[in-house]
mmCIF file of C-alpha atoms and ligand atoms in Angstrom:
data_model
loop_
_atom_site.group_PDB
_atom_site.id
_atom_site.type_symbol
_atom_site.label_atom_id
_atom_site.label_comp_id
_atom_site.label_asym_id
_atom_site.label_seq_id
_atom_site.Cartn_x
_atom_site.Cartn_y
_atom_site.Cartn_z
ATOM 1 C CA UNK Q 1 36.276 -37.852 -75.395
ATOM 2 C CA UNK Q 2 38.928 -38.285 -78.041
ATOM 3 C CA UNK Q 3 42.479 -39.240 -77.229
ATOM 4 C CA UNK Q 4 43.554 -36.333 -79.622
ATOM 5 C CA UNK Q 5 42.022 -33.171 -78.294
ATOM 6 C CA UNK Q 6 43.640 -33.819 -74.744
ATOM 7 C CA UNK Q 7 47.484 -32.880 -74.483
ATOM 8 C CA UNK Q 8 47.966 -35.232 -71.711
ATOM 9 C CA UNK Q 9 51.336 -33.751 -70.495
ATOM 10 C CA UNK Q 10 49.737 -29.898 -69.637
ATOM 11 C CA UNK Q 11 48.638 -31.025 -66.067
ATOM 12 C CA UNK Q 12 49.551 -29.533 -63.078
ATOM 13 C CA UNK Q 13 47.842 -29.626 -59.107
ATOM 14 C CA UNK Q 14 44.837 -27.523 -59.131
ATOM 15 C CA UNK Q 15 44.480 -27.584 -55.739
ATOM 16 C CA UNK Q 16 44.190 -29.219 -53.317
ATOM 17 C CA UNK Q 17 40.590 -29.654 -50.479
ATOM 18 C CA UNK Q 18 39.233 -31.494 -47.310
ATOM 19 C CA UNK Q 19 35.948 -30.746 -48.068
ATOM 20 C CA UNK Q 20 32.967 -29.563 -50.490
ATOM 21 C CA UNK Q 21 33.837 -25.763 -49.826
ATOM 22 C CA UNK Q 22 37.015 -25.724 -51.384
ATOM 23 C CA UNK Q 23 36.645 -28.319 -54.549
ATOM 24 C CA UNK Q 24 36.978 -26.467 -57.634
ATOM 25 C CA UNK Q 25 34.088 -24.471 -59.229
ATOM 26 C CA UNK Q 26 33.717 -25.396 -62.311
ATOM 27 C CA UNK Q 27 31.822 -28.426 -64.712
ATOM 28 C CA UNK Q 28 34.894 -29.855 -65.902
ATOM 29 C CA UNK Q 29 34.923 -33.974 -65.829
ATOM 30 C CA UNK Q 30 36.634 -35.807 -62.987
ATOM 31 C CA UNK Q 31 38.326 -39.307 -62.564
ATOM 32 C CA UNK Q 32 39.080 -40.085 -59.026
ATOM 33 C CA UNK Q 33 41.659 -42.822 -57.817
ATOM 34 C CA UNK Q 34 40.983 -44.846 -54.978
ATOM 35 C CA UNK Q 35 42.718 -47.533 -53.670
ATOM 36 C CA UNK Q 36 44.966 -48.759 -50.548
ATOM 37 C CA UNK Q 37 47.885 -46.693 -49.492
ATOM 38 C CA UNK Q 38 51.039 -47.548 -50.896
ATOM 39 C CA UNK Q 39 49.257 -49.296 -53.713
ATOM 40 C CA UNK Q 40 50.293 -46.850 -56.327
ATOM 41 C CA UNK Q 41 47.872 -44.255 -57.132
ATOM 42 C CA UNK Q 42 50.003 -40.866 -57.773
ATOM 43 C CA UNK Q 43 52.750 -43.516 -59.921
ATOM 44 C CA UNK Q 44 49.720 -44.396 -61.780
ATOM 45 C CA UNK Q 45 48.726 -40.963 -62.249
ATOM 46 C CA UNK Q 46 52.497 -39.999 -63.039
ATOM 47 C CA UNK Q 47 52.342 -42.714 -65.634
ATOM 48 C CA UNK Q 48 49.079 -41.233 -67.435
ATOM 49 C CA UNK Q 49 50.020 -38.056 -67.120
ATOM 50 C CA UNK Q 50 53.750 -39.040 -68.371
ATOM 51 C CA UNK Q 51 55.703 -36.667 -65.240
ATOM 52 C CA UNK Q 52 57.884 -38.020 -62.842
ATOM 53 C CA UNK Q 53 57.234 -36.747 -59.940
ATOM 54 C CA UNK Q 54 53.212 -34.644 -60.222
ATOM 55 C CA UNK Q 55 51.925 -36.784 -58.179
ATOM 56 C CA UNK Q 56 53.799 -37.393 -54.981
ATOM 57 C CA UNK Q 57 54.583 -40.749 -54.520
ATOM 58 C CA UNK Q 58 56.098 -41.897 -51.524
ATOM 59 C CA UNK Q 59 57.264 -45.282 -49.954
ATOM 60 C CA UNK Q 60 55.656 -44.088 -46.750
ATOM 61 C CA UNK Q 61 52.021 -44.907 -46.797
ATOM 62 C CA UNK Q 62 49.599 -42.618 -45.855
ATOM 63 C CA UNK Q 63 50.963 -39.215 -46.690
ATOM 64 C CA UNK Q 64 48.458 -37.792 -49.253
ATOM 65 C CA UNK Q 65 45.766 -36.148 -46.629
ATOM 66 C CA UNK Q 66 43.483 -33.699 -48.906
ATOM 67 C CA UNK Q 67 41.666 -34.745 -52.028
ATOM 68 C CA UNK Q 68 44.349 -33.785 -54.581
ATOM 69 C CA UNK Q 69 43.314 -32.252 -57.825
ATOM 70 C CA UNK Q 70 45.097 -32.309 -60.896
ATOM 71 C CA UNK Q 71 44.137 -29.935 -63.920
ATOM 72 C CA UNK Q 72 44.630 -31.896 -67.509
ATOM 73 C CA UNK Q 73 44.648 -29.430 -70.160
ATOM 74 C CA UNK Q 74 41.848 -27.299 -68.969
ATOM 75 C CA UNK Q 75 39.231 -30.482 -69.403
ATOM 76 C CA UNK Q 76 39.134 -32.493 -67.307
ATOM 77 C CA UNK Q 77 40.960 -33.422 -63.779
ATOM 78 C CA UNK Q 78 42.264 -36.551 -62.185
ATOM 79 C CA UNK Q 79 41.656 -36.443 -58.453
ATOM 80 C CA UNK Q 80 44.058 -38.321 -55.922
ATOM 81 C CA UNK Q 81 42.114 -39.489 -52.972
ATOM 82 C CA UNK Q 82 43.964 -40.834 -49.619
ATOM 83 C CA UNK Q 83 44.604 -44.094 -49.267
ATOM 84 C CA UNK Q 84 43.235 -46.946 -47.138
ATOM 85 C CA UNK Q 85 44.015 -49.322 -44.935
ATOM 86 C CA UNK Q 86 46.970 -47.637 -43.090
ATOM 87 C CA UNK Q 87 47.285 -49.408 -40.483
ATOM 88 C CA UNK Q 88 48.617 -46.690 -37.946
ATOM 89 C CA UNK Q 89 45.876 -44.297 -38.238
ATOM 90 C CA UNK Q 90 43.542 -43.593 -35.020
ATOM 91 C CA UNK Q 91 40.568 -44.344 -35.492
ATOM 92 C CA UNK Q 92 39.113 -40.713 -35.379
ATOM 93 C CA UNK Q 93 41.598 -39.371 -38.630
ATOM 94 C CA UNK Q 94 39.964 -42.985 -39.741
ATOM 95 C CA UNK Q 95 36.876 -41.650 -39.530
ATOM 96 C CA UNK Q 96 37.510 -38.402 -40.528
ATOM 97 C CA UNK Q 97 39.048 -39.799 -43.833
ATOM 98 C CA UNK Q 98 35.517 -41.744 -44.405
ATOM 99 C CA UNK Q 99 33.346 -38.486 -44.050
ATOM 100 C CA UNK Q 100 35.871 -36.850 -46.859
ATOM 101 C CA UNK Q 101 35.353 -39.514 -49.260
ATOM 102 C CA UNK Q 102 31.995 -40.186 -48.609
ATOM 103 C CA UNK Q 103 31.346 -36.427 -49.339
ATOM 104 C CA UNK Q 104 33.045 -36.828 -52.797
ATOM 105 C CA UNK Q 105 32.296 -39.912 -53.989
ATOM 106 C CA UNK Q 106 29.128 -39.763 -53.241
ATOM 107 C CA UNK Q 107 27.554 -35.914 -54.010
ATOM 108 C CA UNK Q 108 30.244 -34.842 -56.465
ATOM 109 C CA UNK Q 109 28.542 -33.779 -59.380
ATOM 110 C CA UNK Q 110 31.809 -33.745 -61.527
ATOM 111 C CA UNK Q 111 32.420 -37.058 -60.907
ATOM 112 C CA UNK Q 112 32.380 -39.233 -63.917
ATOM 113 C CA UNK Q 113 34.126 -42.723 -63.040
ATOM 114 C CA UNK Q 114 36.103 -44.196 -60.410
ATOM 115 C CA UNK Q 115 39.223 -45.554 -60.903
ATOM 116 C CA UNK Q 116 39.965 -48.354 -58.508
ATOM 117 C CA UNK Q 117 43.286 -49.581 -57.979
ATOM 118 C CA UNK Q 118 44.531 -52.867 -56.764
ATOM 119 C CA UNK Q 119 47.709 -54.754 -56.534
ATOM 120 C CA UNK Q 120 47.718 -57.604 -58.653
ATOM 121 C CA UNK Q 121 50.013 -59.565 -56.536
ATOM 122 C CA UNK Q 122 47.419 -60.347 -54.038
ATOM 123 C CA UNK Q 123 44.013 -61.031 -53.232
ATOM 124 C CA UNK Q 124 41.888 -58.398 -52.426
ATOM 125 C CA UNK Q 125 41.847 -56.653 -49.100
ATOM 126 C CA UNK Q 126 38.429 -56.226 -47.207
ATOM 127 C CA UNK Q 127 38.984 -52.734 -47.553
ATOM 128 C CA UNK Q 128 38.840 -53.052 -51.324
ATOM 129 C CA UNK Q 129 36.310 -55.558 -51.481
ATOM 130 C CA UNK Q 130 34.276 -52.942 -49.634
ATOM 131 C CA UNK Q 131 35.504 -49.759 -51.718
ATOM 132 C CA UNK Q 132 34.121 -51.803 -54.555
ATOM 133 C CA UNK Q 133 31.143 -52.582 -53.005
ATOM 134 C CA UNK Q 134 30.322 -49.177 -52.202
ATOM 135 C CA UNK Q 135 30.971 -47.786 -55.752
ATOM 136 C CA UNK Q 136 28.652 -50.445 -57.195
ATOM 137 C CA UNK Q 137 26.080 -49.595 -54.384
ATOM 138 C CA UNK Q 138 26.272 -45.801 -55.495
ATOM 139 C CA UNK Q 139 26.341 -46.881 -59.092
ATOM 140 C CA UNK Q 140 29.494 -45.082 -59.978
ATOM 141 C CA UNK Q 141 31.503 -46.102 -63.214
ATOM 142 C CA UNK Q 142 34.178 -48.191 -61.798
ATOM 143 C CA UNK Q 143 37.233 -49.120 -63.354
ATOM 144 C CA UNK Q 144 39.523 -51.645 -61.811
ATOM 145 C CA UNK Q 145 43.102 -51.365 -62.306
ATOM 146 C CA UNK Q 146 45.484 -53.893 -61.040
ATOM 147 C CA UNK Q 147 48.943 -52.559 -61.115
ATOM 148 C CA UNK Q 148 52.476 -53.739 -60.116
ATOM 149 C CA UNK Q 149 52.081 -56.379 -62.929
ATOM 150 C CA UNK Q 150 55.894 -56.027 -63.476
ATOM 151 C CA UNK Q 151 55.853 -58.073 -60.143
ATOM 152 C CA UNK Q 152 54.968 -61.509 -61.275
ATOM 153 C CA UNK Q 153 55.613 -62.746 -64.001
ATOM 154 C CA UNK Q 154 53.473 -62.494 -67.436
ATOM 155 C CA UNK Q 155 52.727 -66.123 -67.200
ATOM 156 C CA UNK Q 156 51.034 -65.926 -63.910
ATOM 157 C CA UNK Q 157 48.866 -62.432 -64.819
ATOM 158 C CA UNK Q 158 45.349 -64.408 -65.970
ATOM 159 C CA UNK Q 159 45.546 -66.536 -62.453
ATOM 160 C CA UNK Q 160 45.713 -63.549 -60.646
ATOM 161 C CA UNK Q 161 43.223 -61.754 -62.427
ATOM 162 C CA UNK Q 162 40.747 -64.283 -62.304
ATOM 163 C CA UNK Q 163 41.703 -64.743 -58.584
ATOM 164 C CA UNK Q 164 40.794 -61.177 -57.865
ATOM 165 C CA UNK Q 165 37.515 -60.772 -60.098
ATOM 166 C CA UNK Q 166 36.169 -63.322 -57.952
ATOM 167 C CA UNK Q 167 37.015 -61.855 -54.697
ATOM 168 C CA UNK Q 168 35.365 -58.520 -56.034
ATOM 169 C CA UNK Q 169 32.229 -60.269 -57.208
ATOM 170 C CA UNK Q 170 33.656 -58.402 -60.414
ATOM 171 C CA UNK Q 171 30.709 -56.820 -62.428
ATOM 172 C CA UNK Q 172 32.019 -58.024 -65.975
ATOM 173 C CA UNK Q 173 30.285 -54.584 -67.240
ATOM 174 C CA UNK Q 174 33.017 -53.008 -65.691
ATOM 175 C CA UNK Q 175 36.872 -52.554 -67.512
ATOM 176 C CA UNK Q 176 40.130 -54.195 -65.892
ATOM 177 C CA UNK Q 177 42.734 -53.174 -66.335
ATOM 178 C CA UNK Q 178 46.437 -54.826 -65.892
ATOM 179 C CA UNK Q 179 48.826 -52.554 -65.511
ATOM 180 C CA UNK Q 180 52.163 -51.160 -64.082
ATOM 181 C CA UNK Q 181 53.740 -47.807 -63.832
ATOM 182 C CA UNK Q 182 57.233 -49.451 -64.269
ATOM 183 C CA UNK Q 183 56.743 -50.612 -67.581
ATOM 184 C CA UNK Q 184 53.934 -48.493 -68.733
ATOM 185 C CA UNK Q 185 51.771 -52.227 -69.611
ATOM 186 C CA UNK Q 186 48.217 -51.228 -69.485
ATOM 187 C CA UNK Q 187 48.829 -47.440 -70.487
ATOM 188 C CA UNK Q 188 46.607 -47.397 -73.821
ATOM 189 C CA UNK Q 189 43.931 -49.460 -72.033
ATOM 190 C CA UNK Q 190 43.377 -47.157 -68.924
ATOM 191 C CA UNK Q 191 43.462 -44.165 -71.112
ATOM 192 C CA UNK Q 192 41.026 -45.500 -73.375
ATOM 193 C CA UNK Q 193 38.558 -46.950 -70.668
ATOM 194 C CA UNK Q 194 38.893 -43.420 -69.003
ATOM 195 C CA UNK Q 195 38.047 -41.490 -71.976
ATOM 196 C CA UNK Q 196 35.255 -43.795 -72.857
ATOM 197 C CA UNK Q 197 34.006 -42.938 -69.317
ATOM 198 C CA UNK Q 198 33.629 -39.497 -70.754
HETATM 199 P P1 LIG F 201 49.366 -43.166 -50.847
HETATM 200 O O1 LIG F 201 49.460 -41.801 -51.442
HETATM 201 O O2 LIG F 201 50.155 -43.340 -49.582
HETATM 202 O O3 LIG F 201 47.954 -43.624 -50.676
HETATM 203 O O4 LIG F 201 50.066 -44.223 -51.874
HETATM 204 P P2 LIG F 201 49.811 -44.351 -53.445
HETATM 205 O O5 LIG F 201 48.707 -45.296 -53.708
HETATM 206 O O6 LIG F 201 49.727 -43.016 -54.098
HETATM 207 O O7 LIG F 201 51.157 -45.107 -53.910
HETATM 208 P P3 LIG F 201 52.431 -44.500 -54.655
HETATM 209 O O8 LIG F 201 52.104 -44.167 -56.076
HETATM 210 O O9 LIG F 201 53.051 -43.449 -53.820
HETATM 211 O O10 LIG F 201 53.367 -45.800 -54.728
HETATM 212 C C1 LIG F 201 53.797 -46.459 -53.544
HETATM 213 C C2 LIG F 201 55.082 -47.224 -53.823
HETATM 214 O O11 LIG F 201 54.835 -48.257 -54.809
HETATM 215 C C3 LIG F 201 56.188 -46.360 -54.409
HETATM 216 O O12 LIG F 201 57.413 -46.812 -53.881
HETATM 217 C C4 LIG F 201 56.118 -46.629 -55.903
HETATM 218 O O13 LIG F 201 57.337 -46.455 -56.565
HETATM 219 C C5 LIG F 201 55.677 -48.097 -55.941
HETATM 220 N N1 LIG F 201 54.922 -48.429 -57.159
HETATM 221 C C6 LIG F 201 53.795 -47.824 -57.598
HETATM 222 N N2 LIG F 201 53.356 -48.378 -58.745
HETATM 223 C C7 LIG F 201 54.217 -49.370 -59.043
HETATM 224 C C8 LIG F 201 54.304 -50.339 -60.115
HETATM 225 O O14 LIG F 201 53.493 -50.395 -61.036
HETATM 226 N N3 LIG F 201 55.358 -51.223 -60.056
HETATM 227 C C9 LIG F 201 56.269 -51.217 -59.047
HETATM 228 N N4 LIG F 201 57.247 -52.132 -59.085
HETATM 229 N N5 LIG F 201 56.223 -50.314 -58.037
HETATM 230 C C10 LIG F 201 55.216 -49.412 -58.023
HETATM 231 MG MG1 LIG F 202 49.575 -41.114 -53.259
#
């Protein structure tokens, strides 16, 4: 898709589902966002979409419950997916959370890539090791976007890249994608990489 024919900035929350029933109707496109909880999914999503506050974005982890979906333009939709790795879940909302994903990730026909977000400060968490895993298992587009760069310095951003594409078994067919919703680095690339997904 070209960058022009999308006004990026006519988004709003679609609506928002559990489960297969209540996903919207439609063919258009989707990019979902996965990624740990607190890791920075709805900032990154803020940051495409260039709103403050569309996405809620919390300091408390684990408070986006429902698959989230947000209308761009009328063509195409970003969807915010819970977060992992909360530690104080029970295991049964754990479990519940799988079955939700599972359901969307896997037998969504609208899907069209993955965007996978980790924190470039730090290696990769089993949990994303695994999220990776199972996106190259179901051979969805992934993209890998490793934000909070503003965190360490510039001079330190190819160590930690390297560090994580190794702990991912990285599939260099795959885009990464340094970024941070603080200083917008990375903006031009993820838009372009999601586009091209398109
Ligand atoms: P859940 O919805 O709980 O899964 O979290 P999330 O992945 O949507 O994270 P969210 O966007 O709410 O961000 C979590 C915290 O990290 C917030 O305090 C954000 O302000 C902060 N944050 C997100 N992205 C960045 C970034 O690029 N740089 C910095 N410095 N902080 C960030
Ligand atoms: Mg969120």
């Amino acid at each position: 898709m070209e960058e022009q024919v999308l006004n990026t900035h006519n988004a709003d929350l679609q609506l928002s589902a559990a489960n297969r029933s209540h996903y919207p109707d439609d063919d258009l496109p989707e990019i979902a966002l996965a990624g740990r909880s607190n890791v920075g999914k709805s900032s990154f999503i803020n940051t495409l979409l260039g709103r403050k506050n569309l996405a809620r974005t919390s300091g408390k982890p684990g408070k986006t419950q429902l698959l989230n979906f947000y209308n761009i333009d009328g063509k195409i939709r970003f969807v915010d997916v819970p977060g992992y790795g909360y530690a104080k879940v029970s295991k049964t909302e754990r479990a519940k959370w799988g079955k939700m994903i599972e359901e969307y990730l896997v037998h969504r026909d609208n899907l069209e890539a993955v965007v996978s977000l980790v924190d470039l400060r730090h290696a990769p968490s089993k949990e994303d090791v695994q999220m990776y895993e199972f996106l190259k298992y179901y051979e969805i587009p992934t993209i890998i976007v490793a934000t909070k760069a503003d965190k360490i310095p510039r001079g330190k951003w190819n160590k930690h890249e390297a560090m994580i594409k190794k702990a991912l078994n990285f599939d260099p067919a795959d885009d990464f994608i340094i970024f941070s919703s603080e200083t917008r680095v990375g903006y031009d690339a993820a838009w372009d990489s999601i586009l091209g997904k398109l």
